[in-house]
Coordinates of C-alpha atoms in Angstrom, one line a residue:
Chain A
M1 CA 15.2 13.7 21.2
K2 CA 13.3 16.1 18.3
F3 CA 10.8 17.4 18.5
G4 CA 8.1 18.4 15.4
I5 CA 4.7 19.6 15.0
F6 CA 2.6 17.4 12.1
F7 CA 0.1 19.0 9.9
E8 CA -3.4 16.0 8.0
L9 CA -5.0 20.0 8.2
S10 CA -7.8 18.2 8.7
T11 CA -11.2 21.0 8.4
P12 CA -14.3 20.6 11.0
R13 CA -18.1 20.0 8.9
P14 CA -20.1 22.6 7.5
F15 CA -17.1 23.1 4.7
S16 CA -16.7 26.4 4.0
R17 CA -14.1 28.4 2.5
E18 CA -13.5 30.4 5.2
V19 CA -12.8 27.3 7.4
E20 CA -10.1 26.8 5.0
W21 CA -9.3 29.6 5.5
Q22 CA -9.0 29.4 8.9
V23 CA -7.0 25.4 9.5
Y24 CA -4.3 27.1 6.9
H25 CA -3.5 29.5 8.7
N26 CA -4.1 28.8 12.2
A27 CA -1.9 26.4 10.9
L28 CA 1.4 28.6 9.4
E29 CA 0.3 30.6 12.9
Q30 CA 1.5 27.9 14.9
C31 CA 4.9 26.9 12.7
R32 CA 6.4 30.7 13.8
L33 CA 5.5 29.3 16.9
A34 CA 7.2 26.4 17.5
D35 CA 10.0 28.1 15.3
E36 CA 10.8 30.9 17.8
L37 CA 10.3 27.7 20.8
G38 CA 12.6 25.2 20.0
F39 CA 10.7 22.6 18.3
D40 CA 12.6 20.7 15.2
H41 CA 9.9 19.6 12.6
V42 CA 7.4 21.4 10.7
W43 CA 5.9 18.0 8.9
A44 CA 2.7 18.3 6.4
V45 CA 1.8 15.0 4.7
E46 CA -0.1 14.6 1.0
H47 CA -3.7 13.0 1.0
H48 CA -6.3 14.0 -1.7
F49 CA -10.1 14.2 -1.1
L50 CA -10.0 12.9 2.4
E51 CA -13.0 14.8 4.1
E52 CA -12.3 16.1 7.0
Y53 CA -10.0 13.8 7.8
S54 CA -6.7 15.7 6.0
H55 CA -7.5 18.8 3.5
S56 CA -3.6 18.7 3.1
S57 CA -3.1 18.1 -0.6
A58 CA -0.7 20.2 -2.1
P59 CA 1.5 20.4 1.1
E60 CA 4.4 22.0 -1.1
V61 CA 2.9 25.1 -1.1
F62 CA 1.9 25.1 2.0
L63 CA 5.7 24.8 3.0
A64 CA 6.8 27.0 1.2
A65 CA 4.6 29.4 2.8
V66 CA 6.4 27.9 6.3
A67 CA 9.8 28.3 4.6
A68 CA 9.7 32.1 4.4
Q69 CA 7.8 33.0 7.5
T70 CA 10.6 30.4 9.6
Q71 CA 14.0 30.5 9.9
R72 CA 15.4 28.1 12.3
I73 CA 13.1 24.7 11.6
R74 CA 13.1 21.7 9.9
I75 CA 10.1 21.3 6.7
G76 CA 9.4 18.3 6.5
H77 CA 7.4 17.5 3.3
G78 CA 5.8 14.7 4.6
A79 CA 4.7 12.5 3.0
V80 CA 4.6 11.7 -1.2
V81 CA 2.8 10.5 -2.5
C82 CA 4.9 8.0 -4.7
V83 CA 2.3 7.0 -7.6
P84 CA 3.8 8.7 -11.1
E85 CA -0.9 8.5 -11.6
M86 CA -0.6 11.7 -9.1
N87 CA 3.1 13.2 -9.0
H88 CA 5.6 12.6 -11.7
P89 CA 8.9 12.0 -10.2
V90 CA 10.3 14.6 -12.2
R91 CA 7.8 16.9 -10.8
V92 CA 8.6 15.5 -7.0
A93 CA 12.6 16.2 -7.9
E94 CA 12.0 20.0 -8.8
R95 CA 9.4 20.4 -6.1
A96 CA 11.2 19.9 -2.9
A97 CA 14.8 20.7 -5.0
A98 CA 13.3 24.7 -4.3
L99 CA 11.6 23.8 -1.6
D100 CA 14.9 23.7 0.0
I101 CA 16.3 26.5 -0.9
I102 CA 14.0 28.4 -0.3
S103 CA 14.3 26.9 3.4
N104 CA 18.2 28.0 3.2
G105 CA 17.9 23.9 3.2
R106 CA 15.8 23.1 5.4
L107 CA 14.2 20.5 3.9
E108 CA 12.9 16.4 4.3
V109 CA 11.5 14.3 1.7
G110 CA 9.4 11.8 3.4
T111 CA 7.9 8.9 0.8
A112 CA 4.4 6.6 0.8
R113 CA 2.0 5.4 -1.7
S114 CA -0.9 6.2 0.0
S115 CA -3.1 3.7 2.4
T116 CA -7.4 4.8 0.8
W117 CA -9.7 3.6 -1.5
T118 CA -10.5 6.9 -1.6
E119 CA -7.1 8.5 -3.0
L120 CA -6.0 6.3 -4.8
G121 CA -9.5 5.2 -7.0
G122 CA -9.5 8.7 -7.3
F123 CA -6.6 8.6 -9.5
G124 CA -7.0 5.3 -11.7
V125 CA -3.6 4.1 -9.3
N126 CA -3.9 0.0 -9.6
P127 CA -3.1 -1.0 -5.9
D128 CA -1.2 -3.6 -7.2
D129 CA 1.6 -1.5 -8.5
T130 CA 2.3 1.0 -5.4
K131 CA 4.3 -0.5 -3.8
K132 CA 7.0 -1.5 -6.8
T133 CA 6.2 2.3 -7.7
W134 CA 7.3 4.2 -4.3
D135 CA 10.8 1.8 -5.2
E136 CA 11.4 2.8 -8.0
F137 CA 11.2 7.2 -6.7
V138 CA 13.2 6.0 -3.8
R139 CA 15.7 5.0 -6.3
V140 CA 15.4 7.5 -9.2
L141 CA 14.8 11.3 -6.4
P142 CA 18.6 11.4 -5.2
K143 CA 19.8 10.4 -8.7
M144 CA 17.9 13.2 -10.4
W145 CA 19.0 15.2 -7.6
T146 CA 22.3 14.8 -7.9
Q147 CA 23.5 14.3 -11.4
E148 CA 23.9 16.1 -14.5
E149 CA 22.3 13.8 -17.4
F150 CA 19.5 11.5 -15.7
S151 CA 17.5 9.3 -17.4
W152 CA 15.9 6.0 -16.4
H153 CA 14.1 2.8 -18.0
G154 CA 12.1 2.0 -15.7
K155 CA 7.9 0.4 -14.7
G156 CA 6.7 3.2 -12.9
F157 CA 7.9 5.8 -15.7
S158 CA 10.2 6.0 -17.7
M159 CA 12.3 9.3 -19.4
P160 CA 14.8 10.1 -21.6
S161 CA 18.2 11.7 -20.6
R162 CA 17.5 15.6 -19.5
N163 CA 19.2 17.5 -16.4
V164 CA 16.9 17.9 -13.1
L165 CA 16.9 21.5 -12.5
P166 CA 17.3 22.8 -10.1
K167 CA 19.3 20.9 -7.4
P168 CA 18.7 20.6 -3.5
Y169 CA 20.3 23.4 -1.4
Q170 CA 21.5 20.4 1.1
D171 CA 24.6 18.9 -0.5
P172 CA 24.3 16.1 -1.8
H173 CA 20.6 15.7 -0.9
P174 CA 17.7 16.3 1.3
P175 CA 16.9 13.3 3.8
L176 CA 14.7 10.8 2.7
W177 CA 12.4 9.5 5.1
V178 CA 9.1 6.7 4.7
T179 CA 6.1 7.3 6.4
V180 CA 5.3 4.1 8.8
T181 CA 2.0 2.3 9.0
T182 CA 1.4 -1.1 7.9
P183 CA 3.8 -3.8 9.7
G184 CA 7.0 -4.6 8.4
T185 CA 7.7 -1.1 6.4
E186 CA 10.0 -0.3 8.7
L187 CA 11.7 -3.0 7.4
D188 CA 11.6 -1.3 3.7
A189 CA 12.9 1.8 5.0
A190 CA 15.8 0.1 6.9
D191 CA 16.8 -1.0 3.7
R192 CA 16.9 1.5 2.0
G193 CA 18.9 3.4 4.1
L194 CA 15.6 5.4 5.3
G195 CA 14.1 7.6 8.4
C196 CA 11.5 6.0 9.4
L197 CA 8.5 8.4 9.9
G198 CA 5.9 7.1 11.6
V199 CA 2.3 8.4 11.3
S200 CA 0.3 5.9 12.8
S201 CA 0.3 5.7 17.2
A202 CA 0.8 2.5 17.7
G203 CA 1.8 1.4 21.2
Y204 CA 5.3 1.5 23.2
E205 CA 5.3 -2.3 22.4
E206 CA 4.4 -2.4 18.4
Q207 CA 7.3 0.0 18.1
E208 CA 10.3 -1.2 20.3
R209 CA 10.3 -4.1 17.8
R210 CA 10.4 -1.7 15.1
T211 CA 12.5 0.5 16.2
R212 CA 14.5 -2.5 17.5
E213 CA 14.9 -4.4 13.4
Y214 CA 14.4 -1.0 11.7
H215 CA 18.3 0.1 13.2
R216 CA 19.1 -4.4 13.0
R217 CA 18.6 -4.3 9.5
V218 CA 19.6 -0.5 8.8
Q219 CA 23.3 -1.1 10.1
V220 CA 23.3 -3.6 7.5
C221 CA 21.6 -1.6 4.1
E222 CA 22.9 -0.6 0.6
P223 CA 21.5 2.7 0.9
A224 CA 19.0 4.1 -2.3
G225 CA 20.3 7.7 -1.5
G226 CA 24.0 9.3 -0.6
F227 CA 23.6 8.8 2.7
I228 CA 21.9 6.9 5.7
N229 CA 19.0 8.6 7.2
D230 CA 19.0 6.2 10.7
Q231 CA 16.2 8.5 12.9
V232 CA 12.6 6.9 14.1
H233 CA 10.0 9.2 14.9
T234 CA 6.6 8.2 15.9
M235 CA 3.1 10.5 15.9
N236 CA 1.6 11.4 18.9
F237 CA -1.2 14.1 20.0
L238 CA 0.1 17.2 22.2
Y239 CA -2.5 18.9 24.2
C240 CA -0.7 20.0 27.8
H241 CA -2.2 22.0 30.6
E242 CA -1.0 21.9 34.3
D243 CA -4.1 20.1 35.5
Y244 CA -4.2 17.2 34.3
R245 CA -7.6 17.1 34.2
K246 CA -8.6 19.9 32.3
A247 CA -5.5 18.7 29.6
R248 CA -7.6 15.3 29.3
R249 CA -10.9 16.8 29.0
V250 CA -9.7 18.9 26.3
G251 CA -7.1 16.6 24.3
L252 CA -8.8 13.3 24.8
P253 CA -12.3 14.3 22.5
M254 CA -9.3 15.6 19.8
V255 CA -8.0 12.6 19.2
N256 CA -10.9 10.6 19.4
S257 CA -12.1 12.8 17.1
F258 CA -9.2 12.6 14.1
N259 CA -9.2 9.3 14.9
I260 CA -13.5 9.0 13.8
A261 CA -13.3 10.6 10.5
N262 CA -10.2 8.6 9.8
T263 CA -12.6 5.7 10.2
H264 CA -14.1 7.1 7.5
L265 CA -12.0 6.7 4.8
Y266 CA -12.4 4.2 2.1
W267 CA -9.3 1.3 3.0
T268 CA -8.1 -0.2 0.7
R269 CA -7.4 -3.4 2.7
E270 CA -11.3 -3.5 3.2
A271 CA -11.6 -2.1 -0.7
Y272 CA -9.8 -3.9 -3.3
P273 CA -8.0 -7.9 -2.5
T274 CA -4.4 -7.0 -3.1
R275 CA -1.2 -8.3 -1.9
A276 CA 0.1 -5.4 -1.8
Y277 CA -2.6 -4.0 0.6
Q278 CA -2.5 -6.3 4.2
T279 CA -3.7 -3.5 7.2
L280 CA -6.0 -0.9 7.2
G281 CA -3.6 1.9 7.2
N282 CA -3.6 3.9 10.3
A283 CA -6.6 3.0 11.3
G284 CA -5.2 -0.1 12.2
A285 CA -3.3 1.1 15.2
H286 CA -6.4 3.1 16.4
M287 CA -8.8 -0.5 16.1
K288 CA -6.0 -1.9 18.9
P289 CA -5.5 -0.3 22.4
K290 CA -3.7 -2.2 24.4
K291 CA -3.8 -2.4 28.0
P292 CA -1.5 -0.7 30.2
A293 CA 0.1 -2.0 34.0
V294 CA -2.8 -0.4 36.4
D295 CA 0.9 1.4 38.1
D296 CA 1.5 2.8 35.0
P297 CA 0.9 6.8 35.7
S298 CA -1.1 6.6 32.8
V299 CA -3.9 4.5 33.9
V300 CA -4.2 7.3 38.1
K301 CA -4.5 9.7 35.5
G302 CA -7.0 8.7 33.3
L303 CA -5.2 8.6 30.5
P304 CA -4.4 6.2 27.4
E305 CA -1.5 5.1 27.5
G306 CA 1.7 7.1 25.6
V307 CA -0.3 9.3 24.0
G308 CA 0.8 13.8 24.7
I309 CA -2.1 14.7 26.7
G310 CA -1.2 15.7 30.2
D311 CA 0.3 17.7 32.5
P312 CA 4.1 18.5 32.4
E313 CA 5.4 16.1 34.0
H314 CA 3.0 12.9 33.0
L315 CA 4.9 13.8 28.9
I316 CA 8.2 14.4 30.3
Q317 CA 7.5 10.4 31.7
T318 CA 5.3 9.6 28.1
I319 CA 8.1 10.7 26.1
K320 CA 10.8 9.4 28.7
K321 CA 9.3 5.2 27.7
W322 CA 9.7 6.7 24.2
E323 CA 13.4 7.6 23.7
S324 CA 13.8 4.4 26.3
I325 CA 12.9 2.0 23.4
G326 CA 15.1 3.7 20.7
V327 CA 12.5 6.8 19.5
T328 CA 14.7 9.2 18.4
G329 CA 12.4 11.6 17.4
I330 CA 7.9 12.9 18.0
N331 CA 5.2 14.4 15.5
F332 CA 2.6 15.9 17.2
L333 CA -1.0 16.9 16.3
L334 CA -2.4 20.4 18.2
N335 CA -5.6 19.7 17.1
A336 CA -8.0 18.2 15.1
M337 CA -11.3 19.9 12.9
E338 CA -10.9 23.0 15.2
M339 CA -11.6 21.4 18.2
I340 CA -9.2 23.3 20.4
P341 CA -9.6 27.0 20.1
Q342 CA -6.5 28.7 18.3
Q343 CA -4.7 30.2 22.2
Q344 CA -5.3 27.7 24.2
V345 CA -3.3 24.8 21.0
K346 CA -0.5 27.6 21.4
D347 CA -0.5 28.0 25.2
S348 CA -0.5 23.9 25.3
M349 CA 3.0 24.5 22.9
K350 CA 4.6 26.9 25.1
L351 CA 3.8 25.2 28.2
F352 CA 5.7 22.2 26.1
A353 CA 9.3 23.7 25.5
R354 CA 8.9 25.8 28.6
E355 CA 8.3 23.0 31.2
V356 CA 9.1 19.2 28.7
M357 CA 11.1 20.7 25.9
P358 CA 14.5 21.5 28.4
K359 CA 14.1 18.3 29.4
F360 CA 15.5 16.3 26.1
H361 CA 17.6 18.7 24.2
R362 CA 18.7 22.3 22.9
P363 CA 17.2 23.4 20.4
A364 CA 18.7 24.0 17.1
Q365 CA 20.2 27.7 16.4
I366 CA 19.4 29.2 13.6
D367 CA 23.2 29.9 13.0
E368 CA 24.3 26.1 13.1
A369 CA 24.8 25.2 10.0
V370 CA 21.8 24.0 7.9
F371 CA 23.0 19.6 7.5
T372 CA 24.1 17.5 9.4
P373 CA 23.6 13.9 8.8
S374 CA 23.6 11.5 11.4
G375 CA 24.8 8.1 9.3
T376 CA 27.4 7.5 7.2
A377 CA 28.1 9.3 3.7
A378 CA 27.4 6.1 1.4
A379 CA 30.0 4.1 -0.8
G380 CA 31.2 5.2 -3.7
R381 CA 29.6 8.4 -4.7
Chain B
M1 CA -32.5 14.4 -1.8
T2 CA -35.0 16.6 0.4
R3 CA -34.6 14.7 3.6
L4 CA -31.1 14.1 2.6
F5 CA -31.0 18.6 2.2
L6 CA -33.3 19.4 5.5
H7 CA -31.0 16.5 7.3
R8 CA -27.6 18.4 6.2
V9 CA -29.3 22.0 6.9
E10 CA -30.3 20.1 10.3
R11 CA -26.9 19.5 11.0
R12 CA -25.6 22.8 10.0
L13 CA -27.2 24.4 12.5
R14 CA -26.8 22.0 15.4
G15 CA -22.7 23.0 14.5
D16 CA -22.3 19.4 14.4
N17 CA -19.8 17.2 12.5
M18 CA -19.9 13.7 12.7
L19 CA -20.7 12.6 8.9
V20 CA -23.6 9.6 9.7
G21 CA -26.6 8.3 8.3
C22 CA -29.8 10.1 7.9
A23 CA -32.3 6.8 5.8
D24 CA -36.3 7.1 7.5
I25 CA -35.7 3.8 10.0
D26 CA -39.2 3.6 10.4
E27 CA -38.8 2.7 6.8
L28 CA -36.5 1.0 7.0
Q29 CA -38.1 -1.3 9.5
K30 CA -40.9 -2.2 6.6
H31 CA -38.7 -4.5 5.5
A32 CA -36.5 -5.8 8.6
G33 CA -36.5 -9.2 9.6
T34 CA -37.3 -10.8 13.1
I35 CA -35.5 -12.9 15.5
P36 CA -37.5 -14.2 17.6
R37 CA -34.6 -15.6 20.2
F38 CA -30.9 -15.9 19.9
A39 CA -29.4 -18.8 18.8
S40 CA -27.1 -20.3 20.9
E41 CA -24.8 -22.5 17.1
P42 CA -22.6 -21.2 14.7
I43 CA -24.4 -21.0 11.1
V44 CA -22.0 -23.0 8.0
F45 CA -22.4 -22.2 4.9
E46 CA -20.9 -25.2 3.1
D47 CA -18.6 -26.3 0.3
T48 CA -20.1 -22.9 -0.7
T49 CA -18.3 -20.0 -4.0
C50 CA -18.4 -16.9 -2.9
F51 CA -18.6 -14.2 -5.9
Q52 CA -18.2 -10.6 -3.7
L53 CA -17.8 -7.3 -5.7
G54 CA -17.4 -3.9 -4.5
V55 CA -17.8 -1.1 -6.1
E56 CA -18.9 3.1 -5.7
L57 CA -21.6 4.4 -5.8
D58 CA -23.6 7.9 -6.4
N59 CA -22.0 9.9 -3.3
S60 CA -26.0 10.8 -3.1
A61 CA -27.1 8.0 -1.4
R62 CA -23.8 8.6 1.0
E63 CA -25.9 9.1 4.3
A64 CA -29.2 8.3 2.3
L65 CA -28.7 5.4 3.0
L66 CA -27.4 4.3 6.1
P67 CA -29.7 5.2 10.0
S68 CA -28.5 7.3 12.4
G69 CA -26.2 4.9 14.2
L70 CA -24.3 4.0 11.5
H71 CA -21.1 6.4 9.8
P72 CA -21.2 6.5 5.8
T73 CA -17.5 6.2 4.1
I74 CA -16.0 8.5 1.8
P75 CA -16.2 7.8 -1.4
A76 CA -19.5 5.9 -0.9
S77 CA -20.0 2.1 -1.8
M78 CA -22.0 -0.9 -1.9
V79 CA -20.3 -4.8 -1.8
V80 CA -22.5 -7.1 -4.1
Q81 CA -22.3 -10.8 -2.5
V82 CA -23.5 -13.9 -3.9
F83 CA -23.2 -17.6 -2.6
N84 CA -23.5 -20.4 -3.7
V85 CA -24.1 -22.8 -0.5
R86 CA -23.7 -26.7 -1.5
Q87 CA -24.3 -27.6 2.3
S88 CA -25.7 -26.1 5.3
I89 CA -28.6 -26.8 7.6
W90 CA -31.0 -26.1 5.3
G91 CA -29.9 -27.9 2.0
A92 CA -27.9 -25.8 -0.6
F93 CA -29.0 -23.0 -1.6
L94 CA -28.2 -19.5 -3.6
L95 CA -28.0 -16.2 -1.3
A96 CA -27.7 -12.3 -3.6
V97 CA -27.1 -9.8 -0.6
T98 CA -26.1 -5.7 -1.2
R99 CA -24.8 -4.0 1.6
V100 CA -23.3 -0.4 1.8
S101 CA -20.6 0.4 3.1
C102 CA -19.9 1.3 6.9
R103 CA -18.6 2.7 10.4
S104 CA -20.2 1.4 12.7
G105 CA -17.9 3.0 15.7
V106 CA -14.9 2.9 13.9
R107 CA -15.7 -0.9 13.3
A108 CA -15.8 -1.2 8.7
R109 CA -19.4 -2.8 8.4
G110 CA -21.2 -3.5 5.6
F111 CA -25.4 -2.7 6.0
T112 CA -27.8 -4.7 4.7
L113 CA -30.1 -3.2 1.8
G114 CA -31.0 -5.5 -0.1
A115 CA -31.5 -9.6 -0.2
K116 CA -32.8 -12.2 -2.5
V117 CA -32.9 -16.5 -1.8
T118 CA -33.7 -19.0 -4.1
T119 CA -35.7 -21.9 -0.9
A120 CA -37.8 -21.2 1.4
G121 CA -36.3 -23.0 3.5
A122 CA -33.0 -20.5 3.3
R123 CA -34.8 -17.9 3.3
K124 CA -37.2 -18.5 7.6
G125 CA -33.6 -19.6 8.8
L126 CA -31.8 -17.2 7.5
E127 CA -34.0 -14.2 9.3
S128 CA -34.7 -16.3 12.7
T129 CA -31.0 -16.8 13.3
L130 CA -28.5 -13.7 11.3
G131 CA -31.9 -11.2 10.5
L132 CA -31.7 -11.3 7.2
S133 CA -34.7 -10.7 5.4
A134 CA -34.5 -12.1 1.9
G135 CA -37.3 -12.6 -0.9
L136 CA -37.2 -15.6 -3.2
A137 CA -35.4 -15.2 -6.5
D138 CA -33.3 -16.9 -9.3
I139 CA -30.1 -17.1 -8.7
E140 CA -27.7 -18.5 -10.9
L141 CA -23.2 -18.1 -10.3
Q142 CA -21.6 -19.4 -13.4
E143 CA -18.0 -20.2 -13.6
T144 CA -15.7 -21.0 -16.5
Y145 CA -12.0 -21.1 -16.5
A146 CA -12.1 -18.0 -17.9
Q147 CA -15.6 -16.0 -16.8
T148 CA -17.3 -16.2 -14.6
R149 CA -21.8 -14.8 -14.2
V150 CA -23.9 -13.9 -11.8
G151 CA -27.8 -13.1 -12.5
V152 CA -30.3 -12.5 -9.9
A153 CA -34.0 -12.2 -11.6
L154 CA -37.7 -11.5 -10.0
S155 CA -40.2 -12.4 -11.9
G156 CA -38.4 -12.9 -15.3
I157 CA -37.1 -9.3 -14.9
Q158 CA -33.4 -9.1 -14.3
I159 CA -32.4 -7.2 -11.2
L160 CA -29.0 -7.8 -11.4
E161 CA -26.4 -9.1 -14.5
V162 CA -22.6 -9.4 -13.3
Q163 CA -20.2 -11.1 -16.2
A164 CA -16.7 -11.3 -15.1
L165 CA -13.9 -12.3 -16.5
D166 CA -10.0 -13.2 -16.5
P167 CA -9.2 -15.4 -12.8
E168 CA -6.1 -13.9 -11.2
P169 CA -5.3 -16.0 -8.8
L170 CA -4.8 -14.1 -4.5
S171 CA -3.4 -15.9 -1.5
T172 CA -7.0 -16.2 1.1
S173 CA -5.5 -13.9 3.7
D174 CA -5.7 -11.2 0.9
L175 CA -9.3 -11.0 1.1
Q176 CA -10.9 -9.4 3.8
F177 CA -15.2 -9.9 5.1
T178 CA -16.4 -7.2 6.3
G179 CA -18.9 -7.9 9.3
T180 CA -22.3 -7.4 8.5
L181 CA -25.8 -5.4 10.0
N182 CA -28.8 -6.7 9.4
L183 CA -31.5 -4.8 10.7
A184 CA -34.4 -6.9 12.4
N185 CA -36.8 -7.5 15.0
T186 CA -35.2 -8.7 17.7
P187 CA -35.4 -10.1 21.7
K188 CA -34.5 -6.7 22.8
G189 CA -35.7 -4.4 19.9
L190 CA -35.6 -3.1 16.3
R191 CA -31.8 -3.4 16.4
L192 CA -28.8 -3.6 14.2
V193 CA -27.7 -6.8 14.2
Q194 CA -23.9 -7.5 13.9
V195 CA -23.4 -10.5 12.0
E196 CA -19.9 -11.3 11.9
T197 CA -18.8 -14.1 8.4
V198 CA -15.2 -16.2 9.4
P199 CA -13.7 -17.7 6.1
Q200 CA -12.4 -20.7 5.5
L201 CA -10.9 -19.9 1.9
S202 CA -9.5 -22.8 -0.3
R203 CA -9.2 -20.4 -3.8
V204 CA -9.4 -16.9 -4.5
E205 CA -9.0 -14.9 -7.4
R206 CA -9.8 -11.5 -8.3
L207 CA -11.7 -11.2 -11.5
Q208 CA -12.5 -8.4 -13.6
S209 CA -16.4 -6.9 -13.4
S210 CA -18.8 -5.3 -15.4
F211 CA -23.0 -4.8 -14.4
S212 CA -25.7 -5.3 -17.6
A213 CA -27.7 -4.8 -15.4
F214 CA -28.8 -3.5 -12.2
H215 CA -32.1 -2.0 -10.6
G216 CA -31.9 -0.5 -7.2
E217 CA -35.3 -0.3 -5.6
S218 CA -35.4 -3.9 -6.6
W219 CA -32.0 -4.1 -3.5
G220 CA -33.6 -1.6 -1.3
S221 CA -33.4 2.2 -2.8
P222 CA -33.2 3.8 -6.2
L223 CA -31.0 5.5 -4.9
L224 CA -28.3 2.3 -5.1
Q225 CA -26.7 2.8 -8.5
P226 CA -23.5 2.2 -8.9
R227 CA -20.9 4.1 -11.2
Q228 CA -17.2 3.0 -10.5
V229 CA -16.2 -0.5 -9.9
I230 CA -13.2 -1.0 -7.8
A231 CA -12.4 -5.4 -7.6
S232 CA -13.8 -8.5 -7.7
T233 CA -13.2 -12.3 -6.6
I234 CA -14.4 -15.4 -6.7
S235 CA -13.6 -17.4 -3.4
R236 CA -14.3 -21.2 -1.9
G237 CA -14.8 -22.4 0.6
D238 CA -16.2 -22.8 3.9
F239 CA -17.7 -19.6 6.2
L240 CA -19.2 -19.9 9.6
M241 CA -21.4 -17.1 10.5
P242 CA -20.7 -17.3 15.0
P243 CA -23.5 -16.7 17.0
I244 CA -25.2 -13.1 17.6
R245 CA -23.3 -11.5 20.3
F246 CA -23.8 -7.8 19.8
V247 CA -26.8 -5.3 18.5
C248 CA -27.2 -1.9 18.0
K249 CA -29.3 0.8 18.5
P250 CA -30.3 2.0 14.3
D251 CA -30.3 5.1 15.9
E252 CA -27.3 5.6 18.3
L253 CA -23.8 5.5 17.6
A254 CA -21.8 2.1 18.5
F255 CA -20.5 4.0 21.4
T256 CA -22.9 4.4 23.3
G257 CA -25.9 2.0 21.6
T258 CA -24.3 -1.4 20.9
E259 CA -25.6 -3.9 23.6
S260 CA -24.5 -7.7 24.2
V261 CA -27.2 -10.2 23.9
T262 CA -25.3 -12.6 26.5

């Protein structure tokens, strides 16, 4: 089981230059602490125009600062929006390679296609095309990273032969992931040998189904890249405190605040009728709470099932449950709209690292190899 | 605009970070319908054609068009619906509605700002069952294989006109109808009446639309100013509206302000 921290860089109203500065710098401090405490990953999303919910529109810049301020933790570019109107694939390949070099080969690259009309409409993207361009991106990025002469004639973009530079530090290239919100995307990930990066808080039952299907399909995949990345990570929230009542009092408003800001976005499914968007992005998962069994420890303590809010013992039990259904990593949102004071966020991280993390894994060491893919090498490379 | 400015200043001073509406509820109530008692039978629009168009609004309207119990979407947007109902308990009629896209709690909804209907019988029935307050107007929904034209005229003046071209077939499951909130005087007081729509569609097409006329004031507010058209569709089938189950207080968030009518 691996543990990561996950940043939307959500920002409270009223907006000001100072508030955004504080959000970014608090996040950087949390990254430095996570690096010291033994967390495995730090992920930063790419979103545009999503007021309150996410002010993380240039994650590669934020992550370059993380890379410069940390030694060990892996850097998750999660996820790059793979539509040409927002990011030309050459620029994605170039930026990722540079980030991999800067971080000494610590980069993970997540891919996505955006699920809001707020973003797609802002860039004039046709929602019918995003799945197609995402598929094209995940197939060309490994080629750009490994071939000295790359040319392409495709649907989303075309280009004559060029050497896309620099090449990433990791050989053959950084692990590739897909963000998974819509049911079925886990199969797209599996078919291409890409890691499954959950960004919506699905319940145990739904996640177990997705994970089982993913592992079944990835066995027979044709990898889009140079190797198979067969990891399944989910997104969760974290607020850990010795007293579960305090954890509940502080942590749950953070979860609710995040979910409400999420629902203010204008989902593509709602705005633009298309076969390409069949669910309301990650709002769908929040809107379908599952009733847990009455003897579930979450119920006894008044905590939502499966969420990383509680005392250390509760979190150990919760994570064991996630582990038992095949999840290989959990990425935690530590705060939302700065509702939890920074010192309390840091105390929560420290308590989690001290009491919970050792039950599951040994933190990666600074002198470990920068990249050890868990999958098999792709044939023909 | 002064009201919106004061609303933002007040919220900033309170440290309130939730985006909610700031429309004057007393003003909205002047145009609210009345439901004398909640009906127990569903309403069905049979053999109906529905033209639906989503359009982004000028963002200055984002909070100003909604009561304080509702959250706006980002960006502000409106859905125009025009129904050609060939059969119903009120006979055949045409109905045109403008709804501001919003959230009631975490649920996607459309808040009705204006409605027009072609017959007095449908007007009376829609108000007493769904709380929909509609004025009488001339409404057209003309279809050919190549294009659709929608027009609404009030006293001979065109207050809505849309041309829609190049129909492209979609699956019936590709189209979503969000629930509607009608502000109405109900047995529980002034409430947002939650109207669900359950379509049973046989055909859906997406079209390229453009406005040639739209008069915001006739639809409830001069702030209703269409900007970028998002998408439009034409669909055919039956539209069932189950009996009202929930209403919300217009000045309280749905988390605490939702009431069952039973």
